[in-house]
Short mmCIF file of C-alpha atoms and ligand atoms in Angstrom, two decimals:
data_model
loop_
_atom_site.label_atom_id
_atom_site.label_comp_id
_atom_site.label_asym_id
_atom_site.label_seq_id
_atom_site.Cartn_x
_atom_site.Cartn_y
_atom_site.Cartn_z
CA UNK N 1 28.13 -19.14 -58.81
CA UNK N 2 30.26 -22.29 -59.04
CA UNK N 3 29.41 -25.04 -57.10
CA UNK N 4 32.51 -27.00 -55.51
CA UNK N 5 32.06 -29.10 -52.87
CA UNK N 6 35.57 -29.95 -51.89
CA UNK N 7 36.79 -29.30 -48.39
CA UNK N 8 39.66 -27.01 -47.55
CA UNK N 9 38.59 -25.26 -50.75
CA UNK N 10 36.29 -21.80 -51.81
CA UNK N 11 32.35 -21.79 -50.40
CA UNK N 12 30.25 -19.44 -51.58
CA UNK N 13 29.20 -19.53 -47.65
CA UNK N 14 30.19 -21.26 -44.93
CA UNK N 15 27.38 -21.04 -41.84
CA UNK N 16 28.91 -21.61 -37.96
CA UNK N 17 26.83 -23.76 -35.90
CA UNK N 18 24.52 -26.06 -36.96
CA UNK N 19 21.69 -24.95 -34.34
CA UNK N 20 17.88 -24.58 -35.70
CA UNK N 21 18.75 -21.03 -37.54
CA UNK N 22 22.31 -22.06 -38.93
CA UNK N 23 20.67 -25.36 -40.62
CA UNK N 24 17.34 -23.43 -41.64
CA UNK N 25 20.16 -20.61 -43.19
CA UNK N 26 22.11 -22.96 -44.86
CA UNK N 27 18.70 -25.49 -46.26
CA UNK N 28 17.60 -21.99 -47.71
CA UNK N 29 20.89 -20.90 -49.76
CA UNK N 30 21.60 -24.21 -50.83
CA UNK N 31 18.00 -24.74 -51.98
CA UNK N 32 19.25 -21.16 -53.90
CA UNK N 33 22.24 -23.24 -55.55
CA UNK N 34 24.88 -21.60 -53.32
CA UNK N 35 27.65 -24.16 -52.66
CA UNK N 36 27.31 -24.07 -48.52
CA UNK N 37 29.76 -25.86 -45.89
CA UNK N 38 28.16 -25.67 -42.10
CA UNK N 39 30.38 -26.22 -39.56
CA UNK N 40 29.63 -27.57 -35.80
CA UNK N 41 31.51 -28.44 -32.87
CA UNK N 42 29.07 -30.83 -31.81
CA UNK N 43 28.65 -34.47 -32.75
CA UNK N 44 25.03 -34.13 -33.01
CA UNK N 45 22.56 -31.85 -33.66
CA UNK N 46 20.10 -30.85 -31.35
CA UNK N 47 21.47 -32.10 -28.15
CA UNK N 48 21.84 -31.34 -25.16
CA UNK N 49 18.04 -29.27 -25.73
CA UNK N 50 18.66 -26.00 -23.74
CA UNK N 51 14.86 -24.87 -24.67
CA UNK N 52 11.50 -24.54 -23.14
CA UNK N 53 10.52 -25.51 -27.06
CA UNK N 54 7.39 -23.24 -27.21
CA UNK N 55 7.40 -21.30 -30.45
CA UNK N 56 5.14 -19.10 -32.25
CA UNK N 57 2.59 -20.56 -33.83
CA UNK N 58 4.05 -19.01 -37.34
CA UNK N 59 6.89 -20.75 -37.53
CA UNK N 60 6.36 -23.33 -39.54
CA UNK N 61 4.61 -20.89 -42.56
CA UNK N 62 8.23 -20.36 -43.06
CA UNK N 63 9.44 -21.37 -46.41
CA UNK N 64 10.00 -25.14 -46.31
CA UNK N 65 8.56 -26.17 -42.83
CA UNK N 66 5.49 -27.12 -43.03
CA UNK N 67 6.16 -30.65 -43.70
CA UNK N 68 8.07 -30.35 -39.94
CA UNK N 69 4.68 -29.66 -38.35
CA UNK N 70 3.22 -33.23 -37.69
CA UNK N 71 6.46 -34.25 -36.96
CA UNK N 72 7.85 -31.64 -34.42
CA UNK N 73 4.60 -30.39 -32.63
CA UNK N 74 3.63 -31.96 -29.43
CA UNK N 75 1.12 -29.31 -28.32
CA UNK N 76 -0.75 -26.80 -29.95
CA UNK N 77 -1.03 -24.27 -27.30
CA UNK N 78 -3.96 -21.86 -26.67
CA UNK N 79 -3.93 -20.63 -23.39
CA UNK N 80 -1.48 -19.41 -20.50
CA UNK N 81 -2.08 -18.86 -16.78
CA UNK N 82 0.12 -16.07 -15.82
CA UNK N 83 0.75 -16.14 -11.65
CA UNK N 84 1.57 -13.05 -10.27
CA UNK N 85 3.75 -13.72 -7.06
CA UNK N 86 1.71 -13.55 -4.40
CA UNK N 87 -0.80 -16.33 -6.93
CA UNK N 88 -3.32 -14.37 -8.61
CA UNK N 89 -4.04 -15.75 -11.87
CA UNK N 90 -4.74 -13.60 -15.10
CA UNK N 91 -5.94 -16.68 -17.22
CA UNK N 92 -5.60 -16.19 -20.80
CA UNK N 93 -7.29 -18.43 -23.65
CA UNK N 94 -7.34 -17.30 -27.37
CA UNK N 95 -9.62 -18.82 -29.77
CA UNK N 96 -6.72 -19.80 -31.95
CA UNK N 97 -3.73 -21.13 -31.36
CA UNK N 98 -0.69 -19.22 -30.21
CA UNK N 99 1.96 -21.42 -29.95
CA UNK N 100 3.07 -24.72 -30.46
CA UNK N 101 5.27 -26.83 -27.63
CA UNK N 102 7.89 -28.80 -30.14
CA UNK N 103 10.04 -31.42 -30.07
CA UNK N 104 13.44 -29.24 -30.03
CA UNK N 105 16.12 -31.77 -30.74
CA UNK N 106 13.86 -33.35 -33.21
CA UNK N 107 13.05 -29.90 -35.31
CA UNK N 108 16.93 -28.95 -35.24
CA UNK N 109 18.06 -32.82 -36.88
CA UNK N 110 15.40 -32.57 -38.76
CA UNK N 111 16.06 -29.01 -40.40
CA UNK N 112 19.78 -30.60 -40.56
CA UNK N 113 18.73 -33.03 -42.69
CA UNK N 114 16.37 -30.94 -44.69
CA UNK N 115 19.55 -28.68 -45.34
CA UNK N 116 21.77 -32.07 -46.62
CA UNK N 117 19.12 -33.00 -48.51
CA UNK N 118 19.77 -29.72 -50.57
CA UNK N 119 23.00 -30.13 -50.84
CA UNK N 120 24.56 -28.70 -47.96
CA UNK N 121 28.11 -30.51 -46.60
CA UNK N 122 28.40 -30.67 -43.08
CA UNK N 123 31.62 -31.06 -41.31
CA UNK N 124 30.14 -31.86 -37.42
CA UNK N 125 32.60 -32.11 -34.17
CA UNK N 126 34.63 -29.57 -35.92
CA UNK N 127 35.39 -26.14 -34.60
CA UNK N 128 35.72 -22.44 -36.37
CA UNK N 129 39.20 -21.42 -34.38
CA UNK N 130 40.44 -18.46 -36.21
CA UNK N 131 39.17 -16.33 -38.99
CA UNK N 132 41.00 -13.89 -41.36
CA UNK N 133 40.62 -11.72 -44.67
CA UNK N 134 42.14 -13.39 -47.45
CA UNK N 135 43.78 -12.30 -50.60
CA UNK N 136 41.12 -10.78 -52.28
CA UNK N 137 37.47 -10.16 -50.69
CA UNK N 138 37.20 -13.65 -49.40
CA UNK N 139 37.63 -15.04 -45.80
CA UNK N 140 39.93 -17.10 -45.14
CA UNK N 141 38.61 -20.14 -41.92
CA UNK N 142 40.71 -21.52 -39.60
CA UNK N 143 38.56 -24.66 -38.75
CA UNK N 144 39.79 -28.19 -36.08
CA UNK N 145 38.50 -31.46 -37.52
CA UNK N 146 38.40 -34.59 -35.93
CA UNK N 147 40.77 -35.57 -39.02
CA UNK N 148 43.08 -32.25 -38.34
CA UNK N 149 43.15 -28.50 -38.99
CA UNK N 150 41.91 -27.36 -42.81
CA UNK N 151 42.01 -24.10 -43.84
CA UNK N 152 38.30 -22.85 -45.90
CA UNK N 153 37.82 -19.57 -47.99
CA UNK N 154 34.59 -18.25 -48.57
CA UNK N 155 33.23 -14.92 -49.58
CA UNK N 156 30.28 -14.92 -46.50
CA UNK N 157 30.74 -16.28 -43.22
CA UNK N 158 27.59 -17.02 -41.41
CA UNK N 159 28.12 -16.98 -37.65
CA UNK N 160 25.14 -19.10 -36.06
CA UNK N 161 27.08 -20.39 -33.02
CA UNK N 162 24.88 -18.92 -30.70
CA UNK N 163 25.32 -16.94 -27.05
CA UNK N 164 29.45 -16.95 -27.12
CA UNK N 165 29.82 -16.91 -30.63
CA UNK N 166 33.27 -17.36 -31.90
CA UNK N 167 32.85 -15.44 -35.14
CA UNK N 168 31.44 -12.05 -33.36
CA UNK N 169 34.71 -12.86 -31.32
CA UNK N 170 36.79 -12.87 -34.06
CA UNK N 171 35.20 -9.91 -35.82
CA UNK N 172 35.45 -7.94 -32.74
CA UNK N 173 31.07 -7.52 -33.41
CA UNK N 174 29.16 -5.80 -30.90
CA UNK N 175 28.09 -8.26 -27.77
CA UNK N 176 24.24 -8.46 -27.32
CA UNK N 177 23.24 -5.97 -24.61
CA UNK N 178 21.94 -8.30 -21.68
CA UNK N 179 22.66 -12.10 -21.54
CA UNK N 180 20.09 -14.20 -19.11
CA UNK N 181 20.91 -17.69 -17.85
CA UNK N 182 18.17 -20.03 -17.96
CA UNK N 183 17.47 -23.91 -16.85
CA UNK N 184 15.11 -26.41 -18.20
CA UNK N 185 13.97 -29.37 -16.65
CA UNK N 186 12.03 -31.95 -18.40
CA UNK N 187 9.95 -33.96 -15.97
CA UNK N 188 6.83 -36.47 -16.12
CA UNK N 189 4.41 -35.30 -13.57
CA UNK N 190 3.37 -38.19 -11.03
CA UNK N 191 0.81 -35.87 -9.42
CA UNK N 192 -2.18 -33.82 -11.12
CA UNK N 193 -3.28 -33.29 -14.14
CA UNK N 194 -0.92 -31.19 -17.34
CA UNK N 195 -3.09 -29.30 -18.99
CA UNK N 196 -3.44 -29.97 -22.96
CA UNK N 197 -3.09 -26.71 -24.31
CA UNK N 198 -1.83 -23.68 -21.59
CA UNK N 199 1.32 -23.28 -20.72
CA UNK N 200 2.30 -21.34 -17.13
CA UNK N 201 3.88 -18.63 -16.56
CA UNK N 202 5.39 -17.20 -13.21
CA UNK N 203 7.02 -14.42 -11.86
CA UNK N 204 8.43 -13.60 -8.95
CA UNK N 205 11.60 -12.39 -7.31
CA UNK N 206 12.24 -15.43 -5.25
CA UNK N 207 11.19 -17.55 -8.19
CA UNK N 208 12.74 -15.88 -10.97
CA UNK N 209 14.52 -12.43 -10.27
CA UNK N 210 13.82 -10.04 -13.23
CA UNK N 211 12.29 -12.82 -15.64
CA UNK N 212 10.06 -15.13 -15.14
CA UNK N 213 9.87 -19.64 -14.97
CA UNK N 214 7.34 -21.45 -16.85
CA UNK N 215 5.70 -24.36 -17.36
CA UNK N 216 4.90 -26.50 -20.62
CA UNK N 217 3.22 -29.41 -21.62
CA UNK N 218 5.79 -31.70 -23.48
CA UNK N 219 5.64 -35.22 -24.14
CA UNK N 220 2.70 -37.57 -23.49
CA UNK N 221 -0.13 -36.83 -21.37
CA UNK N 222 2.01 -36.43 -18.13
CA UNK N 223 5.31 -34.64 -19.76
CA UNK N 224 6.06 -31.37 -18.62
CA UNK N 225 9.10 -28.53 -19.06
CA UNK N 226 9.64 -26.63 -16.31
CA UNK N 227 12.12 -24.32 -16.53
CA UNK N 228 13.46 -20.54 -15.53
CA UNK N 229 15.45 -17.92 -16.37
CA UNK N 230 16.25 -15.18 -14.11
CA UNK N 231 19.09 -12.05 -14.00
CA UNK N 232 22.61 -13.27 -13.40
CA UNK N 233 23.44 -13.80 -9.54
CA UNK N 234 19.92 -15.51 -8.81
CA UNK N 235 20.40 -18.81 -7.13
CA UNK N 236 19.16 -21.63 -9.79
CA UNK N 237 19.30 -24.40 -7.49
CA UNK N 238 17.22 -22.58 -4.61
CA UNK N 239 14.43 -21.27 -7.05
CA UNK N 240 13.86 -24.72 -8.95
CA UNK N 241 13.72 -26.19 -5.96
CA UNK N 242 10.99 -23.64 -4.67
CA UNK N 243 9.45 -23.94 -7.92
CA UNK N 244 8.55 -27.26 -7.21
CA UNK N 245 6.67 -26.91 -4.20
CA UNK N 246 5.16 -23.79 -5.67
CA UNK N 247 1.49 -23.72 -5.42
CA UNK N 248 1.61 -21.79 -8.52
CA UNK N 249 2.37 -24.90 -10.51
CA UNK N 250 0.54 -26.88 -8.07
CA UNK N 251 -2.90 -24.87 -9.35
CA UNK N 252 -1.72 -25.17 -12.69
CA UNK N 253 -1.66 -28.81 -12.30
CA UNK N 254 -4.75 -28.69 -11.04
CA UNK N 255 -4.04 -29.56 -7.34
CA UNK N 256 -5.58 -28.01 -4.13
CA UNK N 257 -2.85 -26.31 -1.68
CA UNK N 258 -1.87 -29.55 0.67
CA UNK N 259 -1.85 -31.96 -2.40
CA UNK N 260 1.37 -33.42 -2.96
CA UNK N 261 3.52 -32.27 -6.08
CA UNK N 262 6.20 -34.55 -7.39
CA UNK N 263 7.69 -34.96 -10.40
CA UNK N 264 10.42 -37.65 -11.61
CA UNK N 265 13.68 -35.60 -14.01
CA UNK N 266 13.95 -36.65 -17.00
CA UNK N 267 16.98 -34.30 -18.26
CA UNK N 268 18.54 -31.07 -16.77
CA UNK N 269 20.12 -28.27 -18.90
CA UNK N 270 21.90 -24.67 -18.06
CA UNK N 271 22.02 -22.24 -21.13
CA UNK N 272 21.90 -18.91 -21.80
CA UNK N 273 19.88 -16.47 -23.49
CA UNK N 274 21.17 -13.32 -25.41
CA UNK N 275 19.06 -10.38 -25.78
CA UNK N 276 19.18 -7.09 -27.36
CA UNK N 277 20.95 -6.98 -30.27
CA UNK N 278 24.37 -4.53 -30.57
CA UNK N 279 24.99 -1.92 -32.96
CA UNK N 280 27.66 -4.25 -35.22
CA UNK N 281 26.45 -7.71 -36.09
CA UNK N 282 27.52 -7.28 -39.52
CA UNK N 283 30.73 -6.73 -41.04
CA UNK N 284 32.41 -6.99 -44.94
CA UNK N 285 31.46 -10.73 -45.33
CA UNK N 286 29.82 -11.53 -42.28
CA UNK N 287 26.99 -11.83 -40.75
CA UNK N 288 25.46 -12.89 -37.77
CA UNK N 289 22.13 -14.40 -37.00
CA UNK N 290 20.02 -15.70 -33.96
CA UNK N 291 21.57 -16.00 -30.44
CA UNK N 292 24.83 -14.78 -31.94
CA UNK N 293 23.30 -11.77 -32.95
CA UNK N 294 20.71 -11.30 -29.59
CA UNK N 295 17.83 -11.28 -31.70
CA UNK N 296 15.65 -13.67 -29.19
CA UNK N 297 12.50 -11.41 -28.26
CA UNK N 298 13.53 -9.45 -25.10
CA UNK N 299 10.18 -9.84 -23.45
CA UNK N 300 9.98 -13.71 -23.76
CA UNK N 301 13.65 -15.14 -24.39
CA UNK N 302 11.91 -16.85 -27.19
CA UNK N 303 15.22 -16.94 -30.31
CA UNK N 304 14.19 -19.45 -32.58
CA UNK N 305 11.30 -17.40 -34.48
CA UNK N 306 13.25 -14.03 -34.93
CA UNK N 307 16.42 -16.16 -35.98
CA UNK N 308 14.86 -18.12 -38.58
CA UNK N 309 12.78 -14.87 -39.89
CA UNK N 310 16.07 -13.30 -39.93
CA UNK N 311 17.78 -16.02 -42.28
CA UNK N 312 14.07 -15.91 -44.04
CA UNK N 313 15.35 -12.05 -44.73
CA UNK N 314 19.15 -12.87 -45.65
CA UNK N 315 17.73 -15.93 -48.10
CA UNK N 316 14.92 -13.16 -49.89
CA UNK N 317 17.93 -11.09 -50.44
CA UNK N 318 20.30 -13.89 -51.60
CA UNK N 319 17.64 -14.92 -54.33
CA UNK N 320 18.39 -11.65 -55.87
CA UNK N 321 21.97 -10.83 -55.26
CA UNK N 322 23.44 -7.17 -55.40
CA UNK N 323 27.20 -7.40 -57.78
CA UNK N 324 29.22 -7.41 -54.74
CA UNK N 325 28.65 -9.48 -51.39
CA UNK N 326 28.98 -6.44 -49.60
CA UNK N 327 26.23 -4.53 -50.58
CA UNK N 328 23.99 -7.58 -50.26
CA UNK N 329 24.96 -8.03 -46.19
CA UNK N 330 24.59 -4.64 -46.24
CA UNK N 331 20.88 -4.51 -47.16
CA UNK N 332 20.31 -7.61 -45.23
CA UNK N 333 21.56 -5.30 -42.24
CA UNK N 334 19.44 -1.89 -43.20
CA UNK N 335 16.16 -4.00 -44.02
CA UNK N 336 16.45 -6.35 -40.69
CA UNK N 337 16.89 -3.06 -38.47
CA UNK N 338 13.84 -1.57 -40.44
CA UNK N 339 11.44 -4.33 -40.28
CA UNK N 340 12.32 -5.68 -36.74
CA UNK N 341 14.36 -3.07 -35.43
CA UNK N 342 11.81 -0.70 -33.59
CA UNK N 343 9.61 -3.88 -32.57
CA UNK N 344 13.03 -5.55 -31.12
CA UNK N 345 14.06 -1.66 -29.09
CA UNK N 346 10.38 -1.35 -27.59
CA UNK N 347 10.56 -4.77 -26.54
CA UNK N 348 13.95 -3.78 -25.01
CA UNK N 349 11.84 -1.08 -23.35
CA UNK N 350 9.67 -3.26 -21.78
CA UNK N 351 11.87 -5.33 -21.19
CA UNK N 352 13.60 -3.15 -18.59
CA UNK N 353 10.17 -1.92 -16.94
CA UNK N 354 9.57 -5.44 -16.13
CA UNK N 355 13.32 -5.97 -14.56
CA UNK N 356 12.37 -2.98 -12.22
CA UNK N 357 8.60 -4.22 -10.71
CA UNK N 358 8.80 -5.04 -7.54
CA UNK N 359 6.88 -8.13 -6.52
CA UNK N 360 4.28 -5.75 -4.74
CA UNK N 361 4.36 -4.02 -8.05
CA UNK N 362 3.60 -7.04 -10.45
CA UNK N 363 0.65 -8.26 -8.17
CA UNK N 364 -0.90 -4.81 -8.79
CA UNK N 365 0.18 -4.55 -12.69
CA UNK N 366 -1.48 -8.12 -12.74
CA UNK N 367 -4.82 -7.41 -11.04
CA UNK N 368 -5.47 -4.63 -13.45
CA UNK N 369 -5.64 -7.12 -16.22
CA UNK N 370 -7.91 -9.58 -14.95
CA UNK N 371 -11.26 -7.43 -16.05
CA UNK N 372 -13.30 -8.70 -18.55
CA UNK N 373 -12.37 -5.96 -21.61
CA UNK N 374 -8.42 -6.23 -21.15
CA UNK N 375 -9.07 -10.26 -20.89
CA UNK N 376 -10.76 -10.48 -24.10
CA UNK N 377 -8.50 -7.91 -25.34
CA UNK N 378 -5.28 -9.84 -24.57
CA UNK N 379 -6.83 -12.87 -25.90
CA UNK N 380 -7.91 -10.95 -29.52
CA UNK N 381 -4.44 -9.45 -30.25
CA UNK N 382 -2.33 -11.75 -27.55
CA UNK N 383 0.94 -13.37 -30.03
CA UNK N 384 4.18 -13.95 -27.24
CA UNK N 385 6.81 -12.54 -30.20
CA UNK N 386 4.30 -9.54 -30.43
CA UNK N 387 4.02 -7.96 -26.92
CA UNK N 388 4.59 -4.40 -27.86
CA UNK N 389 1.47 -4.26 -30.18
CA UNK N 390 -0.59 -5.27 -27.46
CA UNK N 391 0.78 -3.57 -24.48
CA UNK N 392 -0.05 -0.14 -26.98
CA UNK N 393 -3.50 -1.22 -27.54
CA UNK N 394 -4.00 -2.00 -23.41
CA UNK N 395 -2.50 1.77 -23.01
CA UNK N 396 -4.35 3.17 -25.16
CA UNK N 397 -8.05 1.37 -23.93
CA UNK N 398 -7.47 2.40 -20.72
CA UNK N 399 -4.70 5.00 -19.92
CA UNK N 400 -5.33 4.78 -16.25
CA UNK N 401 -3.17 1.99 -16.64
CA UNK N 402 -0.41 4.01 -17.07
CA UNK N 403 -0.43 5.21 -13.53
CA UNK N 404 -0.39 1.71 -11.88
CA UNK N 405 3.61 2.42 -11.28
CA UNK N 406 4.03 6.03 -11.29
CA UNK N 407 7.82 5.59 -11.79
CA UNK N 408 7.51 3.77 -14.95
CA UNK N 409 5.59 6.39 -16.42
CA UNK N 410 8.59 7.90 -18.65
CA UNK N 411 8.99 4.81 -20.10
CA UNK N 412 5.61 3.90 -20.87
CA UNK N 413 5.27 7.01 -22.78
CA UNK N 414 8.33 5.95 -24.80
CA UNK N 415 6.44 2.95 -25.88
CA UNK N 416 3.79 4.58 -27.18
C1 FAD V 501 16.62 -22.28 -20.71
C2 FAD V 501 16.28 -21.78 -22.09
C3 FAD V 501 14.97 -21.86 -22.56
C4 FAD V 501 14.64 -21.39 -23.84
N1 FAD V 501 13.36 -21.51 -24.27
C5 FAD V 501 13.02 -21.09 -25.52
C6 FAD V 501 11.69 -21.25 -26.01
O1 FAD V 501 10.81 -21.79 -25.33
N2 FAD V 501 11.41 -20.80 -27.27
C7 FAD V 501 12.36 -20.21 -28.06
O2 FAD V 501 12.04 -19.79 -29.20
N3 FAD V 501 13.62 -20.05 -27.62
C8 FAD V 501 13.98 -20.49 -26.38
N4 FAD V 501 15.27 -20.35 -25.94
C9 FAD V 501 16.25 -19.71 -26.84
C10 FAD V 501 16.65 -20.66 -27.96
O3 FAD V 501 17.10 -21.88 -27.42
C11 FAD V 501 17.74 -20.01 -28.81
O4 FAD V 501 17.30 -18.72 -29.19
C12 FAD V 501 18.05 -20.83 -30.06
O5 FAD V 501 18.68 -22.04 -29.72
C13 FAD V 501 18.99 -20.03 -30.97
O6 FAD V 501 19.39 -20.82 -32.04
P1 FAD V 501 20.78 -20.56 -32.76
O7 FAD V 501 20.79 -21.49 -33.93
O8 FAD V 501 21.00 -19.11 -32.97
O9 FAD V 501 21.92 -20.99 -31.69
P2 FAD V 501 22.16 -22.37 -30.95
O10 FAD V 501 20.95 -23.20 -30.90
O11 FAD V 501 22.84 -22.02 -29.66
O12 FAD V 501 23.22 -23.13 -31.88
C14 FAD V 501 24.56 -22.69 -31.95
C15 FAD V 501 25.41 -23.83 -32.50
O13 FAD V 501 26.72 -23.32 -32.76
C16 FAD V 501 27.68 -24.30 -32.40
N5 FAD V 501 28.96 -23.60 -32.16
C17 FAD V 501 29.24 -22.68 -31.21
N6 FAD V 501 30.51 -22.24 -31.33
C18 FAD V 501 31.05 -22.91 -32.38
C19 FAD V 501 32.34 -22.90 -33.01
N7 FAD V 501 33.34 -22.10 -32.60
N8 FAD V 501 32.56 -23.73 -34.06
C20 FAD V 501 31.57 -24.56 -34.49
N9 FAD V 501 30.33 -24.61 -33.94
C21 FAD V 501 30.07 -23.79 -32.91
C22 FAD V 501 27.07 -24.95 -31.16
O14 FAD V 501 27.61 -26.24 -30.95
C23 FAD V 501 25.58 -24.98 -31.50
O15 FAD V 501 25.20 -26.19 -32.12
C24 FAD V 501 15.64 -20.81 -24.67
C25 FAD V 501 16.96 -20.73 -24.21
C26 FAD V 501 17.28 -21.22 -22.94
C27 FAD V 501 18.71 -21.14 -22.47
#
């Protein structure tokens, strides 16, 4: 391939949205010697942080991030408390650790910078505004500069520019199936005591209809991100404000009922999370990945893992290219659904059970957990972007289970 790094001219791909997946995407193919032109609307990577920041604790085996460890982690986590509404607590710890709470606006500059570093050529506060096939099998970008309109061709487009991506617009690619809106709050706790290493988790239909808000050690020893996410139509406002005088989070904190519970903001964002991926997210040169795509795990909103294994898959298949572009999107396409398809659907699956529990519901699912055998089960095989492994294993220990909500029983048969 011939590299040419002139703007308004050919790309061999030019990536939309400079989020964590479209700079990890764009480091990888122009570590490959691809000549790559990523394209962002904002001014600077990384902010405002929309993310409760807890990823899986594999991330960073990735190819080329495990220099980012020391400087993105601020928690390794091991443990979570999981409230059911009415407060009892199924308290998980694994031996290893599960997750790590990150620095999110640090990890996505930094993976920007890894990606320059490679050669990558950035062209930031400028938009992708139209999109169309050019003479031959190229695309042909309509993109708004701070310096004026230039026109870019390119034989792949990469659309990374997350929830209300412009280029599944433009392609007229299939929407994700369900799109949640979330806050997250980062606060320093005056009161109590943040745990080092768990994270909270609580459900609840006046705290979060249909999903769930959590709780994560951040910054410091008193830093804290409390956020939720709940079905569109739930009142935001109302349940953060509930979820502060929660005595959920005031347990979690370690405080008895009575104790006060205050925290002092730090930074507020709304965002919104994209789940289930559609039929179409490819098309002749172009492909989507990440929130564009709804590829965050339907069970924990969690995007950044499956998007960056996802460019981890498109890079493999780069390294080797097929003679025409379109076979190699192609087999990206084919191999994704194969590898992460089924685990993505039954995740869908549960997904939807979980949207149905009542709260009555949830405090009985809940209490069937908290025995000794599922406890140390859930701790053994426990991983948050692998639910559907160990929600087969619990099913299969102990089918009684099954029965806890007659009504979901179709569906729990689907899963296994
Ligand atoms: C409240 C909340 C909490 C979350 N918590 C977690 C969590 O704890 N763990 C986790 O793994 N995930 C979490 N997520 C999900 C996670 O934030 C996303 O999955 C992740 O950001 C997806 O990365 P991305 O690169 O695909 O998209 P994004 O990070 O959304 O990046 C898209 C980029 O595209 C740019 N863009 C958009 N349109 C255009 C255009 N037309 N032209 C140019 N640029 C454009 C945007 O400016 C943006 O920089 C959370 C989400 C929310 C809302």
């Amino acid at each position: 391939m011939e590299k040419n790094s002139r703007r308004g001219r050919n790309w061999d791909a030019v990536v939309v949205g400079a989020g964590p997946v479209g700079s990890y995407v764009s480091y990888r193919l122009s570590s490959l010697g691809y000549s790559v032109l990523l394209v962002d609307r904002k001014s600077e990577a990384g902010r405002p942080m929309h993310c409760g920041g807890l990823v899986n604790a594999s991330l960073y085996d990735l190819e080329g991030l495990a220099f980012l460890k020391e400087r993105t982690v601020l928690r390794a986590v091991r443990g979570a408390d999981i409230y059911s509404p009415s407060g009892s607590k199924l308290p998980l710890t694994g031996k290893d650790v599960k997750a790590f709470s990150i620095d999110r606006a640090l990890f996505d500059l930094e993976l920007l910078r890894l990606s320059v570093r490679k050669g990558t050529e950035t062209m930031m506060s400028s938009t992708l505004q139209g999109m169309k096939n050019g003479q031959n099998s190229e695309k042909e970008l309509r993109i708004s500069t701070p310096k004026g309109r230039v026109e870019v061709l390119t034989d792949l487009v990469i659309g990374c520019d997350g929830p209300a991506s412009t280029v599944r617009q433009l392609e007229k690619l299939d929407n994700p199936r369900e799109t949640v809106p979330g806050v997250s709050i980062e606060v320093e706790a005056i009161d109590g005591r943040v745990p080092e290493d768990r994270v909270a988790v609580l459900t609840g239909e006046r705290t979060a209809k249909g999903f769930f808000a959590w709780a994560i050690p951040s910054f410091g020893d008193f830093g804290l991100r409390i956020g939720l996410s709940a079905i569109s139509g739930a009142h935001f406002r109302e349940g953060m404000k509930r979820l502060f005088n929660d005595e959920r989070l005031a347990d979690f904190l370690s405080l008895g009922s009575g104790d006060e519970m205050r925290f002092g903001e730090l930074s507020r964002v709304f965002g919104a999370i994209p789940m289930g991926q559609g039929k179409r997210t490819t098309e002749d040169g172009v492909v989507l990945l990440g929130d564009s795509a709804g590829m965050a795990k339907p069970t924990s909103g969690g995007g950044i893992y499956p998007g960056l294994k996802a460019a981890d898959l498109l890079a493999a298949i780069l390294k080797d290219p097929e003679d025409s572009m379109t076979r190699n999107i192609r087999k990206f396409n084919m191999r994704w659904r194969k590898e992460y398809g089924r685990e993505l659907t039954k995740s869908m699956l549960l997904r939807n059970m979980f949207r149905k529990l009542e709260d009555r519901e949830m405090d009985v699912a809940i209490s069937a957990l908290t025995d000794r055998r599922k406890l140390e089960l859930i701790n053994e095989t426990g991983d948050i972007d692998h639910p559907i492994s160990l929600a087969v294993r619990l099913l299969r220990d102990d089918p009684s289970l099954m029965m806890i909500v007659p009504r979901l029983l179709p569906s729990l048969r689907k899963l296994l």
